[in-house]
Amino acid sequence: MKDKHLIELIDVSKLYGGDVALSHVDLYIKDGEFLTLLGPSGCGKTTMLRLIAGFIMPDEGRIEMDGVDIANTPPYLRRVNTVFQKYALFPHLNVADNIAFGLKLKNVDKETIKQKVDAMLELVNLKGYGSRYVEQLSGGQQQRVAIARALVNEPQVLLLDEPLGALDLKLRKEMQVELKNMQQRLGITFIYVTHDQEEALTMSDTIVVLKDGVIQQIGTPTDIYNEPKNPFVADFIGESNIIPGIMLQDYKVRMNGVVYDCVDKGFGKNTEVDVVVRPEDIDIVPAEGARVFGKAVSVVFMGVHYEVDVDCGGYEWVIQTTDFVERGQVVGISIPPDAIHIMKKTQQTNLFDAVAYPEDGEIELLDHRFACNGLESFETKDDVLVAIAPVDVQLIPPEESGLTGVVRACMFLGTHYEVTIGCGEEDWIAYSPEYMESGEEIGISVAADKIAVSANEAN
Amino acid sequence: MKQTKSIKEKLAKGMRIRRSVFAYPYVLWMAVFILAPMLLILYYAFTNDGGITVENIVQAASWDNLKVLIDSVRFALYTTILCLLLGYPVAYLLSQMKKTSAALLSVFFIVPMWMNFLLRTYAWKVLLSAFTKILYTESAVLLGMVYNFLPFMILPIYTTLIKLDKSYIEAAADLGANPAKTFLKVVFPLSMPGIISGVTMVFIPSTTTFAISQLLGGGKTMLYGDLIYMKFITEQSWSTGSALSIILLAFVLISMTFMKKAERTTSDEGGGRLW
């Protein structure tokens, strides 16, 4: 792998009908690397790929290839080729003509085309399939034709949009290995989009984790797995225990009332942090003499290992172990220092624009009036900025509240769930002791003394 | 357990029978208004004073009558070609537009279809005599036919184009095709099923058309439909009329077979068949 930056995205933003698909993204892609864009649906990964392919143009920012801005270059002039999610093979052409499509456009002579197509068919293990039509091929074969059709043009970059999504598990695993081999043999840069974290970990040199159009973390698979930067990455990449803790000093962290040794430092003293512990890194030890112990409340056989939930009073640890544990048994747990990964606490506050009505002691926020203290210094109808801590957002039945929203996401943070609630254009972050289904309607209420009001300096 | 299952099965069986009941009115309609007239035509075409004969067919297949058929086919071909040349670009433009503006524009093509075609043709007669000198010429007949049949060309092509997976177009661009090449190598070949539907829907009815030629051709242009009309209505010669109809039917069936063949050789991916 050379260290040259082949493609660079500089402060790129893209909106779709007012919704942010990508927000101020900066990313460089090195020549010859296998880079994976990973994230849940709607995170912006496909948008990013389509921007690089040229099917869409960014609203802001530059996309550079070899130092030249190509943000407004049409796709047919770019030296990139795409393997589409549903392959998009031309149904009116046979396999050979599909592969030859790009070469014919470049007026390559017939003999060369034939040679190159044959070589490609051999590369993707489809020798002798040239005269078949696309509909006569299986999903896996179509997949290979799609790859051959793109690669025959010898692109500098191959873009792959969830190319294995339609294949069954076994075929997918085989193709993962094959794609990786192909990429290494040809030395072409691959940009690969997937929502499958395992696929990303297996194949990539670099993984870019995206959420809501924002890059969460860029790193090697090992980095991303072992040192997730925030609870979202930890949760998305593999199973994990995410638990709030307090960093007492360097190398000492307190979780669920117990002080553990760890290998992290530099967070300061008595700092609130989030801690990630992978289930396979926790050891089950005899309860006698163990510092931490609890009851195994669930034991599930997973094939290679058992997944055991151990309730240690206040926190339920998920543990993967090859040792059998009886359900209901009291076991001790031990967490080695290097299994503890400390993350900076992501402080989230709800910030909204609102209008002040001091005479009523209220603010108007999202077309709803909230009683509020501390409005004395404002005039009627002043624009104000309000801040509400997630912990102060009370979730109540929708019929009891004037302001209702819909649950968009719910993530377990060790002791509570972090719930994202969509109310019209604004999202609220709240904490909930229970899991909430996405799509559930919920009412929102905030006590008058929990709303912090300040002048809105933007206006 | 077993009993409840058999009851369920019986119920399901009962449902199946009951559902087909809804088709009975149409079956009756078909028998009275489609099957019976066909049988009558067959009867009149192959009988003479009560005896079975092929004499009517032989008479109807006279050179003079065949010349009218050839003329009708010629007109139908011109109409089809003109409709295709006018209709394809319109269908393509509509398919490229936003859904809302396309819906608005397609109203202009569809609203005239809500009016009876005779009414529309009468309107053309007035317009042509007031503003041009082409009334009662072949051009006027052709104009009337193209006007009446154009929507039947636009709609199937539009439907195929709108259903065309955008990823094919992106794939072509991705492989280096500029917009013109993308159209020639991908969009046009993939819209073939729509073109064939459109051609079928214009060519067949325009071969059998009548009245338009009488109204706009002033009797100078005689089409096969007019000939049949004349035999039945003016001359009251039901046997000859029926024989002519049989010949036309045979011709239509043969052309349909060709169209179906053409359709089978083009892929029906990317857009559905309508016909």
XYZ file of C-alpha atoms in Angstrom:
734
model
C 0.000 0.000 0.000
C 1.352 3.377 -0.962
C 0.724 6.331 1.270
C -0.487 8.590 -1.519
C -3.925 10.079 -0.970
C -5.855 8.988 -4.030
C -9.219 10.435 -3.116
C -9.903 13.157 -0.638
C -13.247 14.421 0.612
C -12.930 17.895 2.074
C -15.767 19.329 4.157
C -18.372 17.553 2.060
C -22.058 17.985 2.857
C -25.094 16.623 1.074
C -28.753 17.312 1.747
C -31.731 15.392 0.466
C -34.853 17.526 0.489
C -33.712 19.380 3.592
C -32.525 16.253 5.413
C -28.814 15.952 6.081
C -27.355 12.876 4.412
C -23.744 13.873 4.988
C -22.530 16.639 7.230
C -19.060 18.217 6.822
C -17.241 14.991 6.093
C -13.457 14.934 5.803
C -11.844 11.727 4.618
C -8.885 10.617 2.577
C -8.467 7.299 0.833
C -5.004 5.933 0.223
C -3.936 4.381 -3.043
C -4.388 0.612 -2.987
C -6.276 0.305 0.280
C -9.464 -1.560 1.051
C -11.641 1.010 2.763
C -15.048 0.171 4.175
C -17.834 2.633 4.872
C -19.790 1.057 7.689
C -22.977 2.111 9.422
C -26.683 1.447 9.839
C -29.118 2.273 7.046
C -29.517 5.986 6.544
C -26.082 6.799 7.960
C -24.844 8.319 4.695
C -22.512 5.551 3.533
C -24.219 5.000 0.183
C -24.474 8.770 -0.303
C -20.717 9.006 0.137
C -20.127 6.240 -2.401
C -22.492 7.856 -4.914
C -20.684 11.173 -4.477
C -17.392 9.494 -5.333
C -18.989 7.695 -8.301
C -20.448 10.994 -9.504
C -24.132 10.068 -9.541
C -24.818 12.930 -7.176
C -23.040 16.216 -6.550
C -22.158 17.545 -3.092
C -23.955 20.648 -1.811
C -20.762 21.796 -0.147
C -17.120 20.829 -0.158
C -14.580 19.338 -2.536
C -13.956 15.819 -3.766
C -10.403 15.499 -5.007
C -8.884 12.698 -6.997
C -5.128 12.954 -7.465
C -5.420 16.509 -6.206
C -7.981 17.596 -8.815
C -11.492 18.604 -7.735
C -13.928 16.213 -9.409
C -17.030 17.181 -7.432
C -18.804 18.333 -10.594
C -17.293 15.885 -13.076
C -19.969 13.598 -14.579
C -19.582 9.878 -13.796
C -18.627 8.878 -17.362
C -15.477 10.999 -17.138
C -14.284 9.588 -13.809
C -11.731 6.799 -13.469
C -13.870 4.886 -11.021
C -16.210 1.976 -11.582
C -19.054 0.715 -9.461
C -20.430 -2.665 -8.505
C -24.089 -1.937 -7.818
C -26.113 -3.313 -4.972
C -28.468 -5.194 -7.289
C -25.703 -5.545 -9.895
C -27.613 -3.538 -12.575
C -26.435 -5.914 -15.303
C -27.964 -5.060 -18.667
C -30.725 -7.604 -19.331
C -30.618 -7.074 -23.113
C -26.963 -8.069 -23.364
C -25.250 -11.379 -22.723
C -22.489 -11.796 -20.187
C -19.641 -11.057 -22.607
C -21.375 -7.938 -23.975
C -22.076 -6.750 -20.461
C -18.403 -7.014 -19.597
C -17.357 -5.477 -22.926
C -19.726 -2.503 -22.505
C -17.111 -0.108 -21.153
C -14.395 -1.215 -23.605
C -16.645 -0.826 -26.641
C -17.368 2.749 -25.606
C -13.650 3.427 -25.611
C -13.421 2.068 -29.170
C -11.016 -0.680 -28.196
C -10.454 -3.052 -31.131
C -12.452 -6.278 -31.236
C -9.531 -8.636 -30.711
C -8.359 -6.828 -27.559
C -11.927 -6.718 -26.236
C -12.258 -10.461 -26.682
C -8.968 -11.123 -24.937
C -9.800 -8.853 -22.013
C -13.318 -10.226 -21.602
C -11.986 -13.782 -21.602
C -9.323 -12.866 -19.071
C -11.987 -11.285 -16.848
C -14.283 -14.289 -17.122
C -11.396 -16.425 -16.015
C -10.573 -14.102 -13.134
C -14.106 -14.358 -11.772
C -14.345 -18.106 -12.441
C -16.974 -17.849 -15.160
C -15.055 -19.216 -18.108
C -17.428 -20.291 -20.855
C -20.356 -18.224 -19.563
C -19.876 -15.408 -22.097
C -22.882 -16.144 -24.266
C -25.346 -16.643 -21.415
C -27.933 -14.044 -20.562
C -28.032 -12.419 -17.165
C -31.354 -13.944 -16.166
C -29.891 -17.439 -16.655
C -27.299 -16.834 -13.940
C -27.556 -17.344 -10.196
C -27.146 -14.432 -7.794
C -23.532 -15.316 -7.084
C -22.702 -15.556 -10.782
C -24.395 -12.219 -11.514
C -22.308 -10.765 -8.717
C -19.128 -11.979 -10.429
C -20.208 -10.600 -13.786
C -20.859 -7.232 -12.135
C -17.347 -7.263 -10.691
C -15.845 -8.304 -14.038
C -17.787 -5.596 -15.894
C -16.328 -2.971 -13.553
C -12.781 -4.327 -13.318
C -12.258 -4.812 -17.055
C -12.033 -1.017 -17.390
C -8.992 -1.072 -15.119
C -10.322 1.644 -12.806
C -8.112 3.255 -10.197
C -10.892 2.825 -7.699
C -13.585 0.188 -7.484
C -16.715 1.195 -5.594
C -18.818 -1.592 -4.157
C -22.298 -0.861 -2.797
C -23.265 -3.687 -0.432
C -22.386 -6.148 -3.190
C -22.875 -9.261 -1.090
C -26.167 -8.259 0.491
C -28.307 -10.460 -1.753
C -26.249 -13.623 -1.321
C -26.757 -16.368 1.243
C -24.411 -16.630 4.195
C -22.093 -19.332 2.846
C -21.667 -17.703 -0.548
C -21.180 -14.351 1.136
C -18.296 -15.692 3.217
C -16.657 -17.203 0.141
C -17.058 -13.991 -1.846
C -15.580 -11.947 1.014
C -12.380 -13.958 0.818
C -12.386 -13.867 -2.977
C -12.909 -10.097 -3.127
C -10.121 -9.482 -0.655
C -7.749 -11.733 -2.638
C -8.705 -10.017 -5.867
C -8.085 -6.597 -4.383
C -4.652 -7.600 -3.127
C -3.686 -9.237 -6.393
C -4.781 -6.313 -8.578
C -3.630 -3.583 -6.192
C -6.738 -1.503 -6.908
C -8.307 0.739 -4.280
C -11.615 -0.696 -3.086
C -14.250 1.437 -1.410
C -16.773 -0.897 0.066
C -20.147 -0.040 1.585
C -21.762 -2.370 4.083
C -23.896 -2.440 7.200
C -22.400 -5.781 8.216
C -19.730 -5.169 10.859
C -18.305 -8.672 10.547
C -17.808 -8.215 6.809
C -16.076 -4.905 7.472
C -13.777 -6.392 10.099
C -12.833 -9.333 7.851
C -11.980 -7.488 4.663
C -10.884 -3.941 5.347
C -7.590 -2.148 5.766
C -9.494 0.863 7.036
C -13.020 1.138 8.405
C -14.999 4.366 8.482
C -17.941 4.187 10.882
C -20.779 6.558 10.042
C -23.898 7.612 11.868
C -26.448 10.253 10.809
C -24.116 11.577 8.121
C -21.221 12.122 10.509
C -18.007 10.092 10.686
C -17.789 8.491 14.137
C -14.401 6.839 13.819
C -11.781 5.998 11.215
C -9.297 3.244 11.900
C -8.030 -0.243 11.245
C -10.391 -3.097 12.135
C -8.359 -3.783 15.281
C -8.495 -0.132 16.360
C -12.194 0.106 15.790
C -12.909 -3.121 17.615
C -10.561 -2.658 20.541
C -10.649 1.090 20.963
C -14.095 2.300 19.971
C -14.282 6.050 20.326
C -17.854 6.243 21.556
C -20.726 4.038 22.706
C -22.259 4.012 19.231
C -19.160 2.514 17.618
C -18.754 0.041 20.479
C -22.374 -1.000 20.166
C -22.338 -1.226 16.381
C -19.089 -3.157 16.088
C -19.785 -6.432 17.813
C -21.497 -7.071 21.071
C -20.324 -5.162 24.035
C -20.956 -4.170 27.601
C -21.210 -0.404 27.726
C -21.314 0.942 31.249
C -20.901 4.427 32.701
C -17.930 4.741 34.993
C -15.765 7.232 36.804
C -12.085 7.518 36.010
C -10.709 7.989 39.544
C -7.160 8.591 38.395
C -4.850 7.218 35.707
C -5.244 3.420 35.421
C -8.157 3.257 37.906
C -11.802 3.223 36.940
C -14.928 2.652 39.018
C -17.853 0.841 37.428
C -21.023 -0.241 39.207
C -19.417 0.513 42.562
C -16.264 -1.531 42.007
C -12.800 -0.154 41.281
C -10.920 -1.867 38.458
C -7.379 -1.555 37.170
C -7.186 -0.495 33.554
C -4.541 0.534 31.040
C -5.922 3.963 30.087
C -4.750 7.307 31.337
C -5.013 10.982 30.647
C -8.687 11.456 31.465
C -8.009 13.516 34.599
C -9.274 12.773 38.096
C -12.847 11.750 38.926
C -14.007 12.144 35.345
C -17.224 10.612 34.130
C -16.532 8.177 31.295
C -18.143 5.373 29.339
C -16.486 1.981 29.592
C -16.592 -0.769 26.978
C -15.871 -4.371 27.827
C -16.203 -7.020 25.108
C -18.183 -10.077 26.240
C -15.398 -12.469 25.219
C -12.859 -10.594 27.378
C -14.633 -11.294 30.657
C -13.610 -14.422 32.548
C -15.933 -16.464 34.683
C -14.247 -17.506 37.926
C -15.430 -19.381 41.011
C -17.703 -17.213 43.150
C -15.694 -17.892 46.292
C -13.019 -15.304 46.659
C -14.177 -13.338 43.608
C -14.357 -9.588 44.017
C -17.396 -9.344 41.790
C -20.026 -12.019 41.556
C -23.612 -12.435 40.448
C -26.278 -14.838 39.335
C -26.323 -16.254 35.819
C -29.799 -15.186 34.720
C -29.570 -16.448 31.156
C -27.414 -19.048 29.431
C -27.641 -19.490 25.665
C -25.580 -21.923 23.616
C -24.265 -20.140 20.506
C -22.336 -22.931 18.772
C -18.764 -22.131 19.664
C -19.463 -20.527 23.007
C -22.144 -19.846 25.575
C -23.552 -16.405 26.072
C -24.186 -15.847 29.744
C -25.893 -12.861 31.351
C -24.665 -12.331 34.894
C -26.653 -9.991 37.123
C -24.239 -8.291 39.508
C -26.840 -6.057 41.126
C -27.359 -2.933 39.092
C -25.636 -4.173 35.974
C -26.083 -7.262 33.875
C -22.829 -8.324 32.236
C -22.972 -10.133 28.906
C -20.207 -12.737 28.870
C -19.116 -15.143 26.167
C -17.432 -18.220 27.533
C -16.642 -21.750 26.427
C -17.250 -23.038 29.963
C -20.717 -24.253 30.760
C -22.528 -22.376 33.496
C -25.793 -23.541 35.044
C -28.645 -21.050 34.856
C -29.216 -19.608 38.332
C -25.687 -20.442 39.431
C -23.751 -17.745 41.278
C -20.467 -17.067 39.531
C -17.613 -14.674 39.957
C -16.396 -12.495 37.128
C -12.983 -11.120 36.439
C -12.091 -8.396 33.974
C -8.411 -8.119 33.018
C -7.109 -4.531 32.869
C -6.448 -4.618 29.117
C -10.051 -5.649 28.439
C -11.328 -2.353 29.799
C -11.635 0.379 27.173
C -12.330 3.862 28.396
C -14.220 6.345 26.206
C -14.709 10.025 26.762
C -18.264 10.641 27.896
C -20.316 11.985 25.061
C -22.098 14.874 26.711
C -25.373 15.356 25.032
C -27.644 18.281 25.668
C -30.889 19.137 23.980
C -30.482 22.586 22.458
C -33.464 24.278 20.858
C -34.508 27.651 19.547
C -37.528 28.971 21.421
C -39.554 32.135 21.915
C -39.891 33.732 25.360
C -43.193 34.853 26.921
C -41.993 36.227 30.300
C -45.441 37.576 31.257
C -46.790 34.002 31.296
C -43.546 32.519 32.625
C -43.461 30.316 29.547
C -41.454 29.616 26.434
C -42.808 28.403 23.139
C -40.829 25.463 21.826
C -41.895 23.335 18.849
C -45.375 24.981 18.901
C -45.818 23.958 22.511
C -45.696 26.088 25.669
C -43.414 25.047 28.511
C -43.494 26.662 31.945
C -40.022 27.979 32.599
C -38.077 29.906 35.220
C -35.567 32.654 34.722
C -37.299 34.600 31.953
C -37.163 37.955 33.801
C -34.418 39.432 31.661
C -36.244 38.797 28.370
C -38.876 40.732 26.466
C -42.023 39.163 25.073
C -41.340 37.189 21.894
C -37.576 37.321 22.322
C -35.772 34.526 20.528
C -33.993 32.420 23.108
C -31.837 29.334 23.223
C -32.878 26.629 25.671
C -30.751 23.767 26.971
C -32.277 20.708 28.588
C -30.160 17.853 29.929
C -31.308 14.428 28.717
C -31.710 13.260 32.312
C -34.308 16.007 32.899
C -36.507 15.033 29.970
C -39.452 13.144 31.396
C -41.106 10.594 29.180
C -44.825 10.338 29.864
C -47.778 8.702 28.108
C -48.569 10.645 24.915
C -52.180 11.355 25.936
C -50.962 13.255 29.017
C -48.670 15.558 27.117
C -49.031 18.455 24.727
C -45.746 17.630 23.012
C -45.370 14.167 21.579
C -42.743 12.546 19.453
C -41.789 9.226 17.945
C -38.960 7.025 19.198
C -36.250 6.912 16.543
C -33.499 4.981 18.300
C -32.883 3.351 21.637
C -29.420 2.340 22.829
C -28.506 0.560 26.050
C -25.852 2.386 28.038
C -25.271 -0.041 30.876
C -27.621 1.389 33.464
C -30.223 3.026 31.252
C -31.307 3.433 27.672
C -30.563 6.505 25.618
C -33.634 7.301 23.555
C -33.742 9.565 20.524
C -37.197 11.038 20.004
C -38.127 12.810 16.813
C -40.530 15.748 17.247
C -41.078 17.322 13.862
C -37.742 18.719 12.771
C -36.006 18.421 16.145
C -34.618 15.376 17.901
C -34.745 15.036 21.681
C -32.320 12.904 23.634
C -33.755 11.387 26.801
C -32.866 8.626 29.222
C -35.210 5.798 29.986
C -34.948 2.889 32.404
C -36.748 0.643 29.913
C -36.261 -0.308 26.309
C -38.494 1.536 23.852
C -39.523 0.311 20.442
C -38.663 2.475 17.442
C -41.842 4.094 16.161
C -43.490 4.206 19.571
C -45.248 7.497 20.336
C -44.243 9.160 23.540
C -45.061 12.365 25.402
C -42.388 14.791 26.585
C -42.452 16.931 29.683
C -39.788 19.051 31.402
C -39.940 20.625 34.859
C -39.863 24.438 34.851
C -36.578 24.637 36.772
C -34.782 22.238 34.440
C -34.929 24.485 31.398
C -31.860 26.680 31.039
C -32.612 29.765 28.971
C -30.053 32.026 27.365
C -30.130 34.786 24.790
C -29.981 33.501 21.252
C -26.887 35.179 19.911
C -27.417 33.927 16.409
C -30.164 36.520 15.999
C -58.870 -31.033 15.635
C -59.320 -33.089 12.517
C -62.939 -32.074 12.239
C -62.234 -28.344 12.491
C -59.664 -28.708 9.760
C -62.099 -30.389 7.392
C -64.656 -27.677 8.099
C -62.034 -25.107 7.262
C -61.253 -26.908 4.048
C -64.904 -27.017 3.123
C -65.204 -23.325 3.849
C -62.206 -22.608 1.663
C -63.702 -24.676 -1.108
C -66.984 -22.812 -0.741
C -65.119 -19.506 -0.940
C -63.473 -20.510 -4.193
C -66.783 -21.308 -5.827
C -68.364 -18.157 -4.517
C -65.568 -15.975 -5.812
C -65.950 -17.172 -9.389
C -69.611 -16.135 -9.230
C -68.466 -12.558 -9.718
C -67.276 -13.413 -13.201
C -70.657 -14.697 -14.343
C -72.085 -11.338 -15.495
C -69.083 -10.822 -17.712
C -69.206 -14.369 -19.052
C -72.845 -13.696 -19.971
C -71.881 -10.387 -21.579
C -69.137 -12.082 -23.540
C -71.485 -14.803 -24.753
C -74.158 -12.365 -25.899
C -72.104 -9.518 -27.299
C -68.820 -11.081 -28.389
C -69.243 -14.783 -29.006
C -72.706 -14.629 -30.594
C -71.827 -11.878 -33.116
C -68.667 -13.794 -34.073
C -70.681 -16.908 -34.671
C -73.186 -14.899 -36.702
C -70.385 -13.499 -38.851
C -69.022 -17.002 -39.361
C -72.521 -18.167 -40.250
C -73.156 -15.386 -42.771
C -69.683 -15.670 -44.278
C -69.953 -19.373 -45.001
C -73.638 -19.773 -45.949
C -75.689 -18.774 -48.917
C -79.468 -19.251 -48.965
C -79.106 -21.808 -46.171
C -76.329 -23.856 -47.847
C -72.710 -23.950 -46.811
C -70.381 -22.294 -49.311
C -66.971 -20.566 -49.686
C -68.284 -18.433 -52.530
C -68.613 -15.348 -50.284
C -64.987 -15.592 -49.261
C -63.814 -16.033 -52.848
C -65.849 -13.005 -53.886
C -64.596 -10.915 -50.991
C -61.002 -11.797 -51.838
C -61.290 -10.013 -55.173
C -58.375 -7.865 -56.339
C -60.382 -4.651 -55.869
C -61.074 -5.533 -52.247
C -57.477 -6.619 -51.625
C -56.295 -3.278 -52.978
C -58.407 -1.613 -50.286
C -56.804 -3.878 -47.680
C -53.323 -2.973 -48.935
C -54.279 0.692 -48.808
C -55.518 0.280 -45.242
C -52.285 -1.429 -44.224
C -50.306 1.362 -45.896
C -52.271 3.977 -43.943
C -51.873 1.973 -40.750
C -48.096 1.755 -41.322
C -47.794 5.506 -41.922
C -49.895 6.152 -38.828
C -47.797 3.793 -36.707
C -44.497 5.280 -37.884
C -45.681 8.853 -37.338
C -47.097 7.970 -33.916
C -43.793 6.338 -32.957
C -41.733 9.293 -34.176
C -43.962 11.761 -32.342
C -44.770 9.594 -29.343
C -41.367 8.262 -28.296
C -39.805 11.668 -27.601
C -42.914 12.756 -25.708
C -42.910 9.563 -23.633
C -39.190 9.977 -22.973
C -39.557 13.604 -21.877
C -42.491 12.707 -19.632
C -40.489 9.915 -18.025
C -37.609 12.299 -17.267
C -39.870 14.835 -15.575
C -40.886 15.041 -11.946
C -43.910 12.859 -11.219
C -46.171 15.863 -10.601
C -45.339 17.799 -13.743
C -45.474 14.593 -15.794
C -48.959 13.888 -14.421
C -50.040 17.414 -15.316
C -48.661 17.175 -18.837
C -50.040 13.724 -19.505
C -53.497 15.170 -18.827
C -53.124 16.922 -22.179
C -52.730 13.561 -23.869
C -55.371 11.774 -21.879
C -58.188 14.333 -21.713
C -58.924 14.135 -25.464
C -59.331 10.394 -25.001
C -62.244 11.058 -22.671
C -64.184 12.436 -25.607
C -65.653 10.203 -28.225
C -63.331 9.839 -31.180
C -66.082 10.739 -33.655
C -66.547 14.032 -31.877
C -62.830 14.733 -32.061
C -62.772 13.857 -35.719
C -65.711 16.164 -36.462
C -63.775 18.922 -34.698
C -60.828 18.302 -37.031
C -63.157 18.496 -40.014
C -64.260 21.968 -38.979
C -60.724 23.087 -38.219
C -59.264 21.735 -41.449
C -61.915 23.278 -43.657
C -61.638 26.633 -41.875
C -57.865 26.968 -41.814
C -56.320 24.646 -44.422
C -56.879 23.264 -47.869
C -56.100 19.640 -46.959
C -59.606 18.511 -45.965
C -60.737 15.540 -48.064
C -57.175 14.480 -48.892
C -55.099 11.523 -47.728
C -53.097 13.908 -45.526
C -56.241 14.843 -43.644
C -57.080 11.169 -43.074
C -53.566 10.491 -41.860
C -53.677 13.518 -39.557
C -56.946 12.315 -38.058
C -55.590 8.835 -37.515
C -52.340 9.979 -35.933
C -54.257 12.345 -33.693
C -56.617 9.623 -32.537
C -54.047 6.895 -32.013
C -51.100 8.875 -30.602
C -52.016 8.351 -26.911
C -51.976 4.598 -27.460
C -48.340 4.886 -28.546
C -47.251 7.275 -25.786
C -48.728 5.469 -22.799
C -47.111 2.023 -23.155
C -43.712 3.545 -23.974
C -44.022 5.956 -21.061
C -44.924 3.085 -18.735
C -41.892 1.060 -19.834
C -39.560 4.029 -19.469
C -40.857 4.988 -16.043
C -40.396 1.417 -14.812
C -36.874 1.269 -16.205
C -34.507 0.767 -13.289
C -32.441 3.941 -12.904
C -29.449 1.846 -11.907
C -29.082 0.682 -15.553
C -28.629 4.310 -16.572
C -26.178 4.888 -13.735
C -24.314 1.719 -14.663
C -23.954 2.901 -18.265
C -22.658 6.296 -17.138
C -20.343 4.558 -14.690
C -18.882 2.507 -17.535
C -18.141 5.625 -19.555
C -21.276 6.247 -21.623
C -22.252 9.878 -22.088
C -25.989 10.664 -22.023
C -26.444 10.112 -25.794
C -24.640 6.751 -25.735
C -26.569 5.744 -22.618
C -29.807 6.382 -24.465
C -28.786 4.507 -27.607
C -27.202 1.509 -25.918
C -29.336 1.063 -22.829
C -32.537 3.106 -22.599
C -33.796 2.552 -26.144
C -33.151 -1.224 -26.297
C -34.714 -1.680 -22.875
C -37.828 0.234 -23.944
C -38.482 -2.200 -26.805
C -41.358 -3.969 -25.003
C -43.128 -0.619 -24.700
C -42.503 0.176 -28.356
C -43.931 -3.178 -29.410
C -46.985 -2.682 -27.202
C -47.461 0.780 -28.651
C -47.040 -0.410 -32.234
C -49.566 -3.181 -31.630
C -52.036 -0.815 -30.060
C -51.756 1.633 -32.951
C -51.235 -0.617 -35.954
C -54.080 -3.086 -35.349
C -56.860 -0.568 -34.631
C -55.713 1.715 -37.415
C -55.823 -1.130 -39.943
C -59.437 -1.691 -39.031
C -60.379 1.943 -38.664
C -63.349 3.483 -40.431
C -65.320 6.735 -40.217
C -62.136 8.840 -39.930
C -61.506 8.230 -43.614
C -65.121 9.021 -44.440
C -65.217 12.213 -42.393
C -61.815 13.625 -43.312
C -61.243 11.878 -46.633
C -64.629 12.822 -48.039
C -65.192 9.352 -49.499
C -62.133 9.633 -51.734
C -60.073 7.449 -49.437
C -61.666 4.058 -48.963
C -60.270 1.958 -46.105
C -61.099 -1.650 -45.353
C -63.251 -0.661 -42.385
C -65.262 1.618 -44.647
C -65.679 -1.216 -47.123
C -67.128 -3.525 -44.479
C -69.344 -0.701 -43.225
C -70.577 -0.075 -46.763
C -71.382 -3.735 -47.413
C -73.339 -4.081 -44.166
C -75.098 -0.739 -43.987
C -75.398 0.635 -47.511
C -75.700 -2.555 -49.555
C -77.245 -4.670 -46.792
C -75.109 -7.520 -48.087
C -74.404 -9.302 -44.835
C -72.737 -12.300 -46.459
C -70.103 -10.214 -48.279
C -69.615 -7.997 -45.234
C -69.075 -11.023 -43.030
C -66.646 -12.570 -45.496
C -64.651 -9.318 -45.620
C -64.613 -9.285 -41.816
C -63.257 -12.834 -41.719
C -60.406 -11.874 -44.057
C -59.587 -8.833 -41.910
C -59.678 -10.940 -38.756
C -57.275 -13.435 -40.315
C -54.942 -10.589 -41.273
C -55.064 -9.122 -37.760
C -54.333 -12.501 -36.186
C -51.328 -12.991 -38.457
C -49.941 -9.537 -37.624
C -50.490 -10.153 -33.918
C -48.475 -13.359 -34.181
C -45.582 -11.424 -35.706
C -45.721 -8.791 -32.971
C -45.766 -11.450 -30.277
C -42.710 -13.039 -31.856
C -40.905 -9.723 -31.930
C -41.869 -9.185 -28.333
C -40.520 -12.548 -27.244
C -37.125 -11.841 -28.767
C -36.768 -8.591 -26.840
C -36.322 -8.907 -23.124
C -39.245 -7.922 -20.982
C -36.964 -6.768 -18.180
C -36.950 -3.139 -17.277
C -40.567 -2.597 -18.119
C -43.707 -4.593 -18.188
C -45.691 -5.648 -21.182
C -49.026 -3.995 -21.497
C -50.520 -6.014 -24.304
